[in-house]
C-alpha positions as a Python dict, from the first residue, in 0.01 Angstrom:
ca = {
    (1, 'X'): (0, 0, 0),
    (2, 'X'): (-14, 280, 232),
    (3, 'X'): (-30, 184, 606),
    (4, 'X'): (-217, 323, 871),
    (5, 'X'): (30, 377, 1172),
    (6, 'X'): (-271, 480, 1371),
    (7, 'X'): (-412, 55, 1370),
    (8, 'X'): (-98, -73, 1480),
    (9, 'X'): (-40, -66, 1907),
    (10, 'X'): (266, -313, 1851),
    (11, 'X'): (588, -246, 1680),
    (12, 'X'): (872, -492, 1599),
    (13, 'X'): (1215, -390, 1487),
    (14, 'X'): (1490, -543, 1392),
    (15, 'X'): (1814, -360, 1450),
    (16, 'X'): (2095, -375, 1208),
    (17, 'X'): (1985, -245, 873),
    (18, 'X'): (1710, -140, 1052),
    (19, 'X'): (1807, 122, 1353),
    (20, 'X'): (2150, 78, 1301),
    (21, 'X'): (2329, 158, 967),
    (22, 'X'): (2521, -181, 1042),
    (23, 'X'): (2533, -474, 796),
    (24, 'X'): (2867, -391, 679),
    (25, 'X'): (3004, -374, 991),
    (26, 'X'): (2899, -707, 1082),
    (27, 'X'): (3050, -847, 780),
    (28, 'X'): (3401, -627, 830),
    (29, 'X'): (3396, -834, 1217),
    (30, 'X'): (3351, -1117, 1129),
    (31, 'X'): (3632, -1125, 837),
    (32, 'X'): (3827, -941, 1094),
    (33, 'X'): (3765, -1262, 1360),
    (34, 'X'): (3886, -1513, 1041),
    (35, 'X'): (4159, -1282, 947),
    (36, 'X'): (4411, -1604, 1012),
    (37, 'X'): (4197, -1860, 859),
    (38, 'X'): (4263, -1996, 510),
    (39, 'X'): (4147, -1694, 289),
    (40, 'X'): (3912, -2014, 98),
    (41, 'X'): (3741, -2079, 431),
    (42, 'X'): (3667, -1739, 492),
    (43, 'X'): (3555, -1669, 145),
    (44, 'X'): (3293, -1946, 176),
    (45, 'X'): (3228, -1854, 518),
    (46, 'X'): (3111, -1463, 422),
    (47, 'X'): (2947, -1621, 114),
    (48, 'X'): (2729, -1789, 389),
    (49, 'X'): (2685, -1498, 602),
    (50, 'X'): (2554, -1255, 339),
    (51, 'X'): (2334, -1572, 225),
    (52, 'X'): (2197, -1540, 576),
    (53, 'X'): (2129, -1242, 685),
    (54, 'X'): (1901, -1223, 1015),
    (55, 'X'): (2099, -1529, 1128),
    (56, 'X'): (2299, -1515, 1483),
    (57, 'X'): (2679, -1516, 1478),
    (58, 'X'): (2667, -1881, 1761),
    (59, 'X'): (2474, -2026, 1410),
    (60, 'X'): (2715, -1873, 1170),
    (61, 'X'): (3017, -1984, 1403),
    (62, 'X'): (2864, -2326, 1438),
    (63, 'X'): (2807, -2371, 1051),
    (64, 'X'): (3167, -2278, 982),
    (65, 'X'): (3346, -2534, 1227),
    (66, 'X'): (3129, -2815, 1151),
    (67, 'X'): (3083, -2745, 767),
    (68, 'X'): (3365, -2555, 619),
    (69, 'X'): (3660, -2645, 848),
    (70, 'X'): (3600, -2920, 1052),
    (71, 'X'): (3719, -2827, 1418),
    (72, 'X'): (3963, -3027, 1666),
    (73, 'X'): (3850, -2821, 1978),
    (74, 'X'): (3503, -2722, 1865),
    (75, 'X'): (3416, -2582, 2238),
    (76, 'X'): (3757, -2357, 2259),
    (77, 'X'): (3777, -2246, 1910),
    (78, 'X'): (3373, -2108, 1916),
    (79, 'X'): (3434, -1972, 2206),
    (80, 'X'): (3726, -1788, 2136),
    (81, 'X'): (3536, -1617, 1792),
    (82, 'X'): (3235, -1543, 1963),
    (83, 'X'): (3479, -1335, 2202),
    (84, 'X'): (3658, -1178, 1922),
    (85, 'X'): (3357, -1100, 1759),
    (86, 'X'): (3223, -966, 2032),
    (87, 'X'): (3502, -722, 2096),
    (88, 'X'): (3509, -634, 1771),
    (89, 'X'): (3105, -564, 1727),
    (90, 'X'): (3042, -379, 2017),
    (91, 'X'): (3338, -133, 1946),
    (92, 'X'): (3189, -61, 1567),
    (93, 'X'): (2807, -68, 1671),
    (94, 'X'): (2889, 205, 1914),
    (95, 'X'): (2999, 462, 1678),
    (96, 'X'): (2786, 384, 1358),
    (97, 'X'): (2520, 586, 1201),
    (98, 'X'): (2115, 525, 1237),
    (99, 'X'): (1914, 464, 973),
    (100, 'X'): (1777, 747, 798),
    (101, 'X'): (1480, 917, 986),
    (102, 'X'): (1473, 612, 1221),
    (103, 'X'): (1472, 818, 1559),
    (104, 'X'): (1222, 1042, 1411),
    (105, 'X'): (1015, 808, 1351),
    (106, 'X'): (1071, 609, 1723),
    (107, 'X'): (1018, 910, 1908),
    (108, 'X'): (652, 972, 1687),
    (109, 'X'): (546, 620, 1769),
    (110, 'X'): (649, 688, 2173),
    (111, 'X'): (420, 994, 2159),
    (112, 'X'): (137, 789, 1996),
    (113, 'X'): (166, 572, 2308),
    (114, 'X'): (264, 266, 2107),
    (115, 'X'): (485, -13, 2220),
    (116, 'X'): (828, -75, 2114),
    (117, 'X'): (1025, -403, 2061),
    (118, 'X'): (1370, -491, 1917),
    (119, 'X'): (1358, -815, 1822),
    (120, 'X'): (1740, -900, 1645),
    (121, 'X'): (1965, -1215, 1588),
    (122, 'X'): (2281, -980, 1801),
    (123, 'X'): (2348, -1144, 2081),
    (124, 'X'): (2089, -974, 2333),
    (125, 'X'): (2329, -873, 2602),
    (126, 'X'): (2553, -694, 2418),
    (127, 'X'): (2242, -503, 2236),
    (128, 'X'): (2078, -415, 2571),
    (129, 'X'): (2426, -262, 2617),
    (130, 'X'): (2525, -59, 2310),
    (131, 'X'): (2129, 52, 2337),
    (132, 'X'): (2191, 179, 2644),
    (133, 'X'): (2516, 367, 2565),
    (134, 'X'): (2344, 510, 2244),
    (135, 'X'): (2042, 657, 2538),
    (136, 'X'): (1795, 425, 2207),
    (137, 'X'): (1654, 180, 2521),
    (138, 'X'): (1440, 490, 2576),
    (139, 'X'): (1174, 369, 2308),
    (140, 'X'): (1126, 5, 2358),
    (141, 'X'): (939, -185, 2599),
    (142, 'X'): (1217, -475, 2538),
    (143, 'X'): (1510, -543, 2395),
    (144, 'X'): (1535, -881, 2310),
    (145, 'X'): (1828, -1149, 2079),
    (146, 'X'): (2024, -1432, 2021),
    (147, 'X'): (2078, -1708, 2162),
    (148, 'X'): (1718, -1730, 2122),
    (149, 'X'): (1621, -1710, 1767),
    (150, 'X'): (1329, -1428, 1605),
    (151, 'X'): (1025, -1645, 1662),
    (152, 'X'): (1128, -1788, 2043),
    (153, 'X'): (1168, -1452, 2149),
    (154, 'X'): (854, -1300, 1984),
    (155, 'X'): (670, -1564, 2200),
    (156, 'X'): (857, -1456, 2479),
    (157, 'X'): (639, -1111, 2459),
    (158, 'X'): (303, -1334, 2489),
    (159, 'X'): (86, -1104, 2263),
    (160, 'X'): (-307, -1222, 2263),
    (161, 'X'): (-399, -1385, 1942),
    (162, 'X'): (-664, -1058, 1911),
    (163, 'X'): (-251, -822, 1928),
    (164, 'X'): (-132, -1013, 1604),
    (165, 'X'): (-350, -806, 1344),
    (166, 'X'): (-197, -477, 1569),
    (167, 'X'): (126, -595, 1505),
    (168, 'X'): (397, -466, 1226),
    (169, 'X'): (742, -603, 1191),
    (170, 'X'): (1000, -376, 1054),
    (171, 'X'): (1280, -583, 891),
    (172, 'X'): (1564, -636, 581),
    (173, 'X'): (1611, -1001, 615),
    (174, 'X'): (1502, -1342, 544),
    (175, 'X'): (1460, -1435, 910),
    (176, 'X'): (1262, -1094, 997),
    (177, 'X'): (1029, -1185, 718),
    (178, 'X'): (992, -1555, 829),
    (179, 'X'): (894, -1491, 1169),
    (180, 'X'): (669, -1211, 1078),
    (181, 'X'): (513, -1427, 848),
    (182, 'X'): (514, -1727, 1149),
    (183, 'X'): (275, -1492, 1329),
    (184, 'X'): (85, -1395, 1067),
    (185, 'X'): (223, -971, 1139),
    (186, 'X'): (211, -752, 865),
    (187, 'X'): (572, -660, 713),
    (188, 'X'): (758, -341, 629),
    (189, 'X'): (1101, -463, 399),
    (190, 'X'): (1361, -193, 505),
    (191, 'X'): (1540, -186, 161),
    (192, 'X'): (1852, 59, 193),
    (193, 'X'): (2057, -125, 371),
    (194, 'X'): (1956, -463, 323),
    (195, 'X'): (2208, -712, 234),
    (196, 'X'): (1900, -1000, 157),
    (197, 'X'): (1810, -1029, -253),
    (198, 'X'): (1454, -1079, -195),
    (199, 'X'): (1320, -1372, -419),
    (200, 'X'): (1060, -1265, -705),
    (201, 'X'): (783, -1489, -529),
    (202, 'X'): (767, -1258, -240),
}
């Protein structure tokens, strides 16, 4: 299938895997936040993470305390990984490589007078931060993540029903393809780094 960039006016992009060269990061932080767990928690835990990709790290964290080691102080102990994690993120995300050809490609589709949206499961501060440092807020109308999941915050945009067959969402995930497919947008996989094995019935 060859697209036609030219029919699209909205653009949807998921960041890591997709901007960012950045899914192993993620996975070295958040082994780095359970460094002083039981190594058979953490085991299962990253077993879960790489089984959901697209997924935010308050979900991940949430899973683990209430599924894989049940929690005494549930409110400390999630907060105190999301702020590990968060120091630990921001300081890798900063210095990481793009995606091959991606700001090539972002700077065509600025020039074409098309609009721009990052729509990713990082936390949505912190993003709007480390795109800012990186001088990549220059291409997107918004910049938008978690807490609010893929589909809450494509809402938040409130395309016209008549906008949904001008819409593409780039993704390399499970939830980027859900919530594409939740709006009825046409789909690009990103494939390199993608850490989701895409089932044979899609």
């Amino acid at each position: 299938m060859i697209l036609k960039i030219s029919e699209y006016q909205n653009f949807l992009f998921d960041c890591d895997g997709v901007i960012l060269d950045s899914n192993f990061i993620k996975t070295k932080s958040f082994e780095e936040v359970l460094e002083n767990e039981k190594s058979n928690h953490r085991d299962q835990f990253i077993e879960y993470h790489l089984s959901n990709t697209g997924v935010s790290r308050y979900d991940k964290f949430d899973f683990y305390l209430k599924n894989i080691r049940t929690s005494d102080n549930y409110q400390k102990e999630m907060k105190d990984m999301l702020l590990k994690f968060s120091k630990t993120i921001k300081k890798n995300l900063i210095s990481c490589n793009l995606t091959s050809n991606v700001e090539f490609i972002l700077k065509k589709l600025n020039r074409l007078n098309k609009y721009l949206f990052i729509i990713s499961a990082s936390d949505e501060e912190e993003l709007i931060e480390i795109c800012n440092y990186r001088k990549l807020n220059i291409y997107f109308k918004a910049i938008l993540g978690s807490p609010l999941n893929k589909i809450d915050n494509i809402n938040k945009l409130n395309l016209s029903v008549k906008d949904y067959k001008k819409t593409i969402f780039f993704g390399d995930s499970l939830s980027d393809y859900k919530a594409a497919s939740h709006f009825n947008f046409d789909f690009v996989y990103i494939k390199k780094y993608s850490l989701w094995h895409v089932p044979e019935k899609i």
